[in-house]
Amino acid sequence: MAADSEPESEVFEITDFTTASEWERFISKVEEVLNDWKLIGISSGKPLEKGVYTTGAWEEKSDEISFADFKFSITHHYLVQEPSDKDGKEEPVEDALPVPMQDLLCMNNDFPPRAHCLVRWYGLREFVVIAPAANNDAVLSESKCNLLLSSVSIALGNTGCQVPLFVQIHHKWRRLYVGECQGPGVRTDFEMVHLRKVPNQYIHLSGLLDVFKTKIGCPLTPLPPISMAIRLTYVLQDWQQYFWPQQPPDIDALVGGEVGGLEFGKLPFGACEDPISELHLATTWPHLTEGIIVDNDVYSDLDPLQAPQWSVRVRKADNPQCLLGDFLTEFFKLCRRKESTDEILGRSAFEEEGKEVADITHALSKLTEPAPVPIHKLSVTNMVHSAKKKIRKHRGVDESPLNNEVLNTILLFLFPDAADKLIEGFESRASTSAGNNPPPENEDYTLFSQFKSAPSDSLTYKLALCLCMINFYHGGVKGVAHLWQEFVLEMRYRWENNYLIPGLANGPPDLRCCLLHQKLQMLNCCIERKKARDEGKRGSVSDRSPGGTGDTGKGADHSGDNPDKEKEVGKSWDSWSDSEEEFFECLSDTEDLKGNGLENGKKGGAKEGNREPVNLKPEGRLHPHGKLMLLHPGEPLYIPITQEPAPMTEDLLEEQSEVLAKLGTSAEGAHLRARMQSACLLSDMESFKAANPGCCLEDFVRWYSPRDYIEEEVIDEKGNVVIKGELSARMKIPSNMWVEAWETAKPVPARRQKRLFDDTREAEKVLHYLAVQKPADLARHLLPCIIHAAVLKVKEEELLEDISSVKKIIKQIVSHSSKVLRFPNPEDKKLEEIIAQIMSVEAIIARARSLKAKFGVEKCENEEEKEDLQRFVNCLLEQPEVSVIGAGQGPAGSIIHKLFVSAQRASAVPPLDEELRRSGSLEERRLNLGAVSDFPPPTGREVILRTTVPRPAPYSKPLPQRMYSVLTREDFRLAGAFSADTTFF
């Protein structure tokens, strides 16, 4: 065993000192990054212009390096500068200082309002920072700090990089950096002190000068002059109670039934609290030399009123509570609710009383008996009476989310035609109240087509605004459910009693609007048809002009008196039943029986040729065409009375397209699809045959689709020029749908055809659709209308203020909303972004009004001063810091001074009870008030000291030295940049 272990004891470890250590690898990585970013070699740059640190663009590049397993991020911060002209550039001076060292002495960009802290402390235009990659990591021990600093020094020396390199040490919140900058024969060390408690000797300028002089240790007896820049910052906070102009909305006025400041149909606007929390006044002495002023424990020459430069910045309140934003946010929350209307309000309010439906034996007799139009007063009370009765069965009167006054106010706003007028008075203006003529097509009015909402004067739009207000002020989701329930009952009431719905444009549903608006328009179409049928009158609703005719507009002659037309009125629409099966009038005449609907024609109708028999009695004529004659009998061609095509909403169109798509691409499927799509064509052909006995397909095509009838001039046998016509090529295709439909069509007038549009069925479908909508569904439907209204409100308020930045944001909101709301079911995240943008605009306008009130812009009588103040307020909103023209002596400066004075006096006045208890004469109290200074103690004191002295020896090269000091209530910081000559020391 001993022999075996002996060779092992002779083995010893060999350390290869030529391999790189972790430290060397780290230095190598730093050098590699500096090379990649092309930061090696002599730095060049022209002197910086004033304010460029604020107005210029800053960029940064980052990379990740590691020291062993500890990760660091290395970041290059730099000001983007225009490339200098190389041809005109002079050769760099051999002994020129590196650009960062020149920046230490530059006075054009002291105290930049928005920049990296190292830019503010050292005035650098470019630097690199090495910091721990993770937020919770920190370099705490002194040995590690020195190791990193030495690594930086070696990397800078090896690469010849002249850009300052900093290392962040200690915890990140302390913002402690140490660094170095190297040049040919020179080096600048960046050092920092950060204290929580300030030593008394460093509070004033005299103590800071002593520190600076001691640190640079200049051996010269007359010390070169030290340049000083001083900034004192004063904060004004307690102005809210005096200058906030926003009045809270008067809720009691609305609850009491009055329409006041917070009106139904108008969204509120403005902040409930002051959106400007603080005003920071910075008084600056940009260029002082030592000895000009005195600032010590006993006395100070730094009077803010005497400062040559004043600049102001405002601190905005974080997320101020704004009325419009709150309305939008609360309404958007409805979209996430799951409850149905019945779950919110109890049992369904649409259930009838048992006794009302108990006697079912008379159900059929009700269908056959004529339903007379009831003559009674159409009032809000009558409209909601039955609904109230039903609701009270399941819920006490006091439990209703909306009281009668609020509900009646809303219903009267939504349905202005429901005033206490007699039915005759209502009838006389029914046509004008139902179909609103659209206002001029301005940009704001047509916004609904971009947002897919509804016109701003429509019922849907008003309903959205009322629901939004109810949701915020009157019971939340319960109030919304209650109002919606009443609205649906009102829709059914109007359908059953033939009252047109106001606030909806005439005609078929507008597919540019939201689906709910289309449904209401569809219901209005049904009411119009039913009303025309029940009254036995034929208006413009019952007839249609085919789209293919360009010169035969039937609509123009619609209202003209025609004997044939008047004769038919009595026996046409009254005979139409609401049943789908019975669609024609039963007549005993044999010829009329032959001319029954399509189904009868298919069963027993004798097939006829392309031309109809001439001996049939003409029916359903509207008026003669005037220009065209029938080809074969030679009689005038009559335009028939035809059915209107069925109006459709976008969901019905989608369903229809799905059904047609499911038929497939086979020949049979294509044929069936064509037949389904030609129902309207077949109806028009039957009407045409009935009006023009003996007509042929060519006659129909000449009227219905003139482009498909081609006419040519030819010379006959006698040499005369005659016009000869024939059908187009597509009409001659075998098994043409037009030819098939013509052969199938029977001469049946429109009054005895199956209805293309079953208004009863469609109305019931719409009413059922409305009844089953949950509050969340309703909110989804109406959210585009609310966003539309909010954008219009913001535009209206912006016009009063005229803020350029707000105009740009509004354009962005419109563009963004158009893209998001155009499609069904937009994402919640995108909707929240739109609402956030609107809230930001509201906050900006509220800030503008707050500042206007504080600076008395409207009260200023001098027009020139008023314009200056307006410009000053606009700059405060858009810029981080604004210079005050004329400092404390200018118009804005004097107002700021008064604000501080009033705040100081307000803080010096004790509460009333304490003042009464305090003994002393009135004169003594006045003296105490007079002793109060105009400004509070400065919140921040910033001092920059600069000089150029030789270091470390008298014969060394004179180099820039700089020390920045900031003193606030929380901490005290010294940031020094001290340069030394590395050649002559």
Coordinates of C-alpha atoms in Angstrom, one line a residue, residues 505-848:
A505 CA -84.0 57.8 -41.1
N506 CA -86.5 56.5 -43.7
G507 CA -85.7 53.6 -45.9
P508 CA -84.0 50.2 -45.3
P509 CA -81.5 49.6 -42.5
D510 CA -78.3 51.6 -42.9
L511 CA -75.5 49.0 -42.9
R512 CA -73.0 51.7 -42.0
C513 CA -74.5 51.9 -38.5
C514 CA -74.4 49.5 -35.6
L515 CA -76.5 46.4 -35.5
L516 CA -78.9 47.7 -32.9
H517 CA -79.6 50.8 -35.0
Q518 CA -80.3 48.6 -38.0
K519 CA -82.7 46.5 -36.0
L520 CA -84.7 49.6 -35.0
Q521 CA -84.8 50.7 -38.6
M522 CA -86.0 47.3 -39.6
L523 CA -88.8 47.6 -37.0
N524 CA -89.7 51.0 -38.4
C525 CA -89.9 49.5 -41.9
C526 CA -92.3 46.8 -40.5
I527 CA -94.5 49.5 -38.8
E528 CA -94.6 51.5 -42.0
R529 CA -95.8 48.4 -44.0
K530 CA -98.3 47.4 -41.4
K531 CA -99.6 50.9 -41.0
A532 CA -100.1 51.3 -44.8
R533 CA -101.9 47.9 -44.9
D534 CA -104.1 48.6 -41.9
E535 CA -105.1 52.0 -43.2
G536 CA -105.9 50.7 -46.7
K537 CA -103.7 53.4 -48.3
R538 CA -100.9 52.9 -50.7
G539 CA -98.0 55.2 -50.2
S540 CA -94.5 55.3 -51.4
V541 CA -93.6 52.3 -49.2
S542 CA -95.7 49.8 -51.2
D543 CA -94.1 50.4 -54.6
R544 CA -90.6 50.0 -56.0
S545 CA -88.8 51.2 -59.1
P546 CA -86.4 48.6 -60.5
G547 CA -82.8 49.6 -60.2
G548 CA -82.0 48.9 -63.8
T549 CA -84.1 51.7 -65.3
G550 CA -82.5 55.0 -65.8
D551 CA -85.4 56.9 -67.3
T552 CA -88.5 55.4 -65.8
G553 CA -88.4 56.5 -62.2
K554 CA -91.7 55.2 -60.8
G555 CA -91.1 57.0 -57.5
A556 CA -91.6 60.4 -59.2
D557 CA -95.1 59.5 -60.3
H558 CA -95.9 57.5 -57.2
S559 CA -98.1 60.1 -55.6
G560 CA -99.8 61.1 -58.9
D561 CA -103.6 60.4 -59.1
N562 CA -104.3 57.5 -61.4
P563 CA -107.9 56.1 -61.9
D564 CA -106.7 52.5 -62.2
K565 CA -104.6 52.9 -59.1
E566 CA -107.4 54.4 -57.0
K567 CA -109.7 51.6 -58.2
E568 CA -107.3 49.0 -56.9
V569 CA -106.7 50.5 -53.5
G570 CA -109.8 49.2 -52.0
K571 CA -109.3 45.5 -52.8
S572 CA -105.5 45.1 -52.5
W573 CA -103.8 45.8 -49.2
D574 CA -106.8 45.2 -46.9
S575 CA -107.0 41.6 -48.2
W576 CA -103.4 40.8 -47.2
S577 CA -103.2 38.6 -44.2
D578 CA -100.5 38.4 -41.6
S579 CA -100.2 34.6 -42.3
E580 CA -97.4 33.3 -44.4
E581 CA -99.7 30.7 -46.1
E582 CA -102.5 33.0 -47.2
F583 CA -100.8 35.5 -49.4
F584 CA -103.4 36.2 -52.1
E585 CA -107.0 37.3 -52.4
C586 CA -109.5 34.4 -53.1
L587 CA -111.6 35.4 -56.1
S588 CA -114.3 33.5 -58.0
D589 CA -113.4 34.7 -61.4
T590 CA -111.8 31.9 -63.5
E591 CA -109.1 34.2 -65.1
D592 CA -108.2 35.5 -61.7
L593 CA -107.9 32.0 -60.4
K594 CA -105.5 31.2 -63.2
G595 CA -103.4 34.2 -62.2
N596 CA -102.9 33.0 -58.7
G597 CA -99.5 33.0 -56.9
L598 CA -96.4 31.0 -57.9
E599 CA -97.3 27.9 -56.0
N600 CA -100.8 27.6 -57.7
G601 CA -99.2 28.3 -61.1
K602 CA -96.8 25.4 -60.6
K603 CA -99.6 23.0 -59.6
G604 CA -102.3 23.6 -62.2
G605 CA -101.4 26.6 -64.4
A606 CA -101.3 25.8 -68.1
K607 CA -97.9 26.4 -69.6
E608 CA -97.7 29.3 -72.0
G609 CA -95.2 30.5 -74.5
N610 CA -92.8 33.4 -74.4
R611 CA -95.8 35.8 -75.0
E612 CA -98.8 36.2 -72.8
P613 CA -102.4 35.9 -74.2
V614 CA -103.8 39.3 -75.1
N615 CA -107.3 38.6 -73.9
L616 CA -106.3 38.8 -70.2
K617 CA -107.6 41.8 -68.3
P618 CA -104.7 44.2 -67.3
E619 CA -104.2 44.6 -63.6
G620 CA -101.8 46.4 -61.3
R621 CA -100.8 49.2 -63.7
L622 CA -99.0 52.3 -62.2
H623 CA -98.8 54.5 -65.3
P624 CA -97.8 54.3 -68.9
H625 CA -94.1 54.3 -69.6
G626 CA -94.5 57.2 -72.1
K627 CA -91.8 56.2 -74.5
L628 CA -91.9 52.4 -75.0
M629 CA -94.6 50.4 -76.8
L630 CA -95.1 46.6 -76.6
L631 CA -93.4 45.0 -79.5
H632 CA -96.1 42.7 -80.8
P633 CA -99.6 44.1 -79.9
G634 CA -98.2 47.6 -80.4
E635 CA -100.0 49.0 -77.3
P636 CA -98.4 51.3 -74.8
L637 CA -96.1 49.7 -72.2
Y638 CA -97.4 50.2 -68.7
I639 CA -95.1 50.3 -65.6
P640 CA -96.5 47.8 -63.1
I641 CA -97.0 48.2 -59.4
T642 CA -94.3 46.1 -57.8
Q643 CA -93.3 44.9 -54.4
E644 CA -90.5 46.5 -52.4
P645 CA -87.6 44.2 -51.9
A646 CA -87.2 42.9 -48.3
P647 CA -85.0 45.2 -46.2
M648 CA -82.2 43.3 -44.4
T649 CA -79.9 43.9 -41.5
E650 CA -76.2 42.8 -41.6
D651 CA -76.8 39.7 -39.5
L652 CA -79.6 38.6 -41.9
L653 CA -77.4 39.2 -44.9
E654 CA -74.7 37.1 -43.2
E655 CA -77.1 34.3 -42.6
Q656 CA -78.3 34.4 -46.2
S657 CA -74.8 34.3 -47.5
E658 CA -74.0 31.3 -45.3
V659 CA -77.0 29.4 -46.6
L660 CA -76.1 30.2 -50.2
A661 CA -72.5 29.2 -49.6
K662 CA -73.6 25.8 -48.1
L663 CA -75.3 24.9 -51.4
G664 CA -71.9 24.2 -52.8
T665 CA -70.5 24.6 -56.3
S666 CA -72.4 21.8 -58.1
A667 CA -74.7 22.6 -61.0
E668 CA -77.7 21.7 -59.0
G669 CA -76.5 23.9 -56.1
A670 CA -75.8 26.8 -58.4
H671 CA -79.2 26.5 -60.0
L672 CA -80.9 26.4 -56.6
R673 CA -78.9 29.4 -55.5
A674 CA -79.9 31.4 -58.6
R675 CA -83.6 30.6 -58.0
M676 CA -83.3 31.7 -54.3
Q677 CA -81.8 35.0 -55.5
S678 CA -84.3 35.6 -58.2
A679 CA -87.5 35.8 -56.0
C680 CA -87.6 39.6 -56.5
L681 CA -87.1 39.2 -60.3
L682 CA -89.9 36.7 -60.5
S683 CA -92.3 39.0 -58.6
D684 CA -91.5 41.9 -60.9
M685 CA -92.1 39.6 -64.0
E686 CA -95.5 38.5 -62.7
S687 CA -96.5 42.1 -62.0
F688 CA -95.3 43.1 -65.5
K689 CA -97.3 40.3 -67.1
A690 CA -100.4 41.3 -65.2
A691 CA -100.1 45.0 -66.3
N692 CA -99.2 44.2 -69.9
P693 CA -101.2 41.3 -71.4
G694 CA -99.6 40.0 -74.5
C695 CA -96.1 41.1 -73.6
C696 CA -92.9 39.2 -74.2
L697 CA -89.6 38.8 -72.5
E698 CA -88.1 41.5 -74.8
D699 CA -90.6 44.0 -73.5
F700 CA -89.7 43.3 -69.9
V701 CA -86.0 43.5 -70.6
R702 CA -86.4 46.9 -72.4
W703 CA -88.0 48.3 -69.2
Y704 CA -86.2 46.4 -66.5
S705 CA -82.7 46.2 -67.9
P706 CA -82.3 48.4 -71.0
R707 CA -78.6 47.5 -71.4
D708 CA -79.6 43.9 -72.2
Y709 CA -81.7 44.9 -75.3
I710 CA -79.4 45.9 -78.2
E711 CA -80.9 48.1 -80.9
E712 CA -79.3 48.6 -84.4
E713 CA -80.2 50.7 -87.4
V714 CA -80.7 48.5 -90.5
I715 CA -81.9 49.1 -94.0
D716 CA -85.0 47.2 -95.0
E717 CA -85.9 45.9 -98.5
K718 CA -87.4 49.2 -99.5
G719 CA -84.2 51.1 -98.5
N720 CA -85.6 52.7 -95.4
V721 CA -83.6 52.9 -92.2
V722 CA -85.4 51.0 -89.4
I723 CA -84.3 50.1 -85.9
K724 CA -84.1 46.4 -85.1
G725 CA -83.5 45.1 -81.6
E726 CA -82.6 41.8 -80.0
L727 CA -81.6 40.5 -76.6
S728 CA -78.0 40.7 -75.5
A729 CA -75.7 37.7 -75.6
R730 CA -76.1 36.8 -71.9
M731 CA -79.9 36.7 -72.3
K732 CA -79.5 34.1 -75.1
I733 CA -77.5 31.6 -73.0
P734 CA -79.4 28.3 -72.8
S735 CA -81.1 27.7 -69.5
N736 CA -80.9 31.4 -68.7
M737 CA -82.3 32.3 -65.3
W738 CA -84.3 35.2 -66.8
V739 CA -85.9 33.0 -69.5
E740 CA -86.7 30.3 -67.0
A741 CA -88.3 32.8 -64.6
W742 CA -90.3 34.4 -67.4
E743 CA -91.7 31.0 -68.5
T744 CA -92.5 30.2 -64.9
A745 CA -94.1 33.6 -64.0
K746 CA -97.8 34.0 -64.2
P747 CA -99.7 37.3 -64.7
V748 CA -100.3 38.0 -61.0
P749 CA -100.5 41.6 -59.8
A750 CA -98.4 42.6 -56.8
R751 CA -101.5 42.8 -54.5
R752 CA -102.1 39.0 -54.9
Q753 CA -98.5 37.8 -54.8
K754 CA -96.8 36.3 -51.8
R755 CA -95.2 39.0 -49.9
L756 CA -91.4 39.3 -50.4
F757 CA -91.2 41.0 -47.0
D758 CA -93.3 39.5 -44.1
D759 CA -93.4 42.5 -41.8
T760 CA -95.2 40.6 -39.0
R761 CA -92.6 37.9 -38.8
E762 CA -89.7 40.3 -39.1
A763 CA -91.1 42.6 -36.5
E764 CA -91.5 39.8 -34.0
K765 CA -88.0 38.7 -34.7
V766 CA -86.6 42.2 -34.0
L767 CA -88.7 42.5 -30.8
H768 CA -87.5 39.1 -29.6
Y769 CA -83.9 40.1 -30.4
L770 CA -84.3 43.3 -28.4
A771 CA -86.0 41.5 -25.4
V772 CA -83.2 38.9 -25.0
Q773 CA -80.3 41.4 -25.0
K774 CA -78.4 41.4 -21.7
P775 CA -77.0 44.7 -20.3
A776 CA -73.6 43.5 -21.4
D777 CA -74.8 42.9 -25.0
L778 CA -76.5 46.3 -25.0
A779 CA -73.3 48.0 -23.8
R780 CA -71.3 46.2 -26.6
H781 CA -73.8 47.4 -29.2
L782 CA -73.8 51.0 -28.0
L783 CA -70.1 51.4 -27.1
P784 CA -69.3 52.8 -30.6
C785 CA -72.0 55.4 -30.1
I786 CA -70.6 56.4 -26.7
I787 CA -67.1 56.7 -28.1
H788 CA -68.5 58.7 -31.0
A789 CA -70.2 61.0 -28.6
A790 CA -67.1 61.3 -26.5
V791 CA -65.0 62.3 -29.5
L792 CA -67.6 64.9 -30.5
K793 CA -67.5 66.3 -27.0
V794 CA -63.8 66.4 -26.9
K795 CA -63.7 68.2 -30.3
E796 CA -66.3 70.7 -29.0
E797 CA -64.3 71.5 -25.9
E798 CA -61.0 71.7 -27.8
L799 CA -62.4 74.4 -30.1
L800 CA -62.8 76.6 -27.0
E801 CA -59.1 76.1 -26.1
D802 CA -57.3 75.7 -29.4
I803 CA -54.5 73.4 -28.3
S804 CA -52.4 72.1 -31.3
S805 CA -51.2 68.9 -29.5
V806 CA -54.8 68.0 -28.7
K807 CA -55.9 68.3 -32.4
K808 CA -53.2 65.7 -33.3
I809 CA -54.3 63.3 -30.6
I810 CA -58.0 63.6 -31.7
K811 CA -57.0 62.7 -35.2
Q812 CA -55.2 59.7 -33.9
I813 CA -58.2 58.7 -31.8
V814 CA -60.5 59.0 -34.9
S815 CA -58.1 56.9 -37.0
H816 CA -57.6 54.3 -34.3
S817 CA -61.3 54.0 -33.5
S818 CA -62.2 53.7 -37.2
K819 CA -59.9 50.6 -37.5
V820 CA -61.1 49.0 -34.2
L821 CA -64.8 49.6 -34.3
R822 CA -65.4 48.8 -37.9
F823 CA -65.2 45.1 -37.2
P824 CA -67.6 43.1 -34.9
N825 CA -66.5 42.1 -31.4
P826 CA -63.3 44.3 -31.1
E827 CA -60.8 43.3 -28.4
D828 CA -61.2 44.7 -25.0
K829 CA -57.6 45.8 -24.9
K830 CA -58.0 48.0 -28.0
L831 CA -61.2 49.5 -26.7
E832 CA -59.4 50.3 -23.4
E833 CA -56.6 52.0 -25.4
I834 CA -59.2 54.3 -27.2
I835 CA -60.8 55.2 -23.9
A836 CA -57.4 55.9 -22.4
Q837 CA -56.6 58.3 -25.3
I838 CA -59.9 60.1 -24.8
M839 CA -59.2 60.4 -21.1
S840 CA -55.7 61.8 -21.8
V841 CA -57.2 64.5 -24.0
E842 CA -59.8 65.4 -21.4
A843 CA -57.0 65.8 -18.8
I844 CA -54.9 68.0 -21.1
I845 CA -57.9 70.3 -21.7
A846 CA -58.7 70.4 -18.0
R847 CA -55.0 71.3 -17.3
A848 CA -55.2 74.1 -19.9

